[in-house]
Amino acid sequence: MMLLEVIATNVKDAIDAEKYGANRIELVTGIKEGGLTPSYATIKNVIQNVSIPVHVMIRPHSRSFIYDTYDKEVILNDISICKELGAAGIVFGALTEENTIDEEFLKSVTNHVRGMNFTFHRAIDDSKNIVEAIKTLMQYPEITHVLTSGGMTSAIDGKEVIKNMVELTNESNIKILAGSGLTIENVSDFVDFTTVREIHFGSGVRKNNSSIEGIDSNSMARLLSQLS
């Protein structure tokens, strides 16, 4: 069974994503910046209007995945509020100045996310050694998913690495969630090659393949037929 996660940026997106067959929502604002934390009212209203799980992006700015003391306080508060609002999970990642996993802060985050899903996002694609990074993340049982394009701009170009990541995590708590650059036309071959069981779509299921347009019912139907 393939799981399809679709990016939503507002309540209508989320309702449409569920209606057209998504299994889970990644809720963000600032989609053109790679996703930022949405407003609390947006989080609350999305959760109230859909029945599928909602994973909320926790990212205070798009400068980098390196966070200072002030950022970290905001991040932990955002996670607590998402938990209060009933989000099924959070989407978060942090790196050190050396582009390794920021384990010191990760420990604080994992303490806050207990009882929720935790996707470590594409910060891993900016790490200096993606295989070492995934091995580090496997040491944290609170992490349920890793969203990745295999260290490349497109998951298609990173498919060899993603296949390796799937094999590495097969017996672990982590599910590999592949995203970026997947299309209705290439997803079937990609899934067959990597054996990934969860995929992530944004602009690929929107009108005119535009990140700022709404979710397209025809694109969703065509995608689901490729995944069945």
Tab-separated table of N, CA and C in Angstrom, residues 14 41 134 178 224:
chain	number	residue	atom	x	y	z
A	14	ALA	N	-6.301	21.591	1.983
A	14	ALA	CA	-6.359	20.395	2.823
A	14	ALA	C	-7.628	19.599	2.547
A	41	ALA	N	-4.123	29.619	13.603
A	41	ALA	CA	-5.515	29.518	13.154
A	41	ALA	C	-5.626	28.591	11.949
A	134	ILE	N	21.455	9.687	8.056
A	134	ILE	CA	20.324	8.778	8.289
A	134	ILE	C	20.661	7.795	9.415
A	178	ALA	N	9.741	10.060	0.049
A	178	ALA	CA	10.470	10.648	-1.067
A	178	ALA	C	9.682	11.792	-1.681
A	224	LEU	N	-3.034	8.798	-8.581
A	224	LEU	CA	-3.497	7.617	-7.837
A	224	LEU	C	-3.566	6.388	-8.732
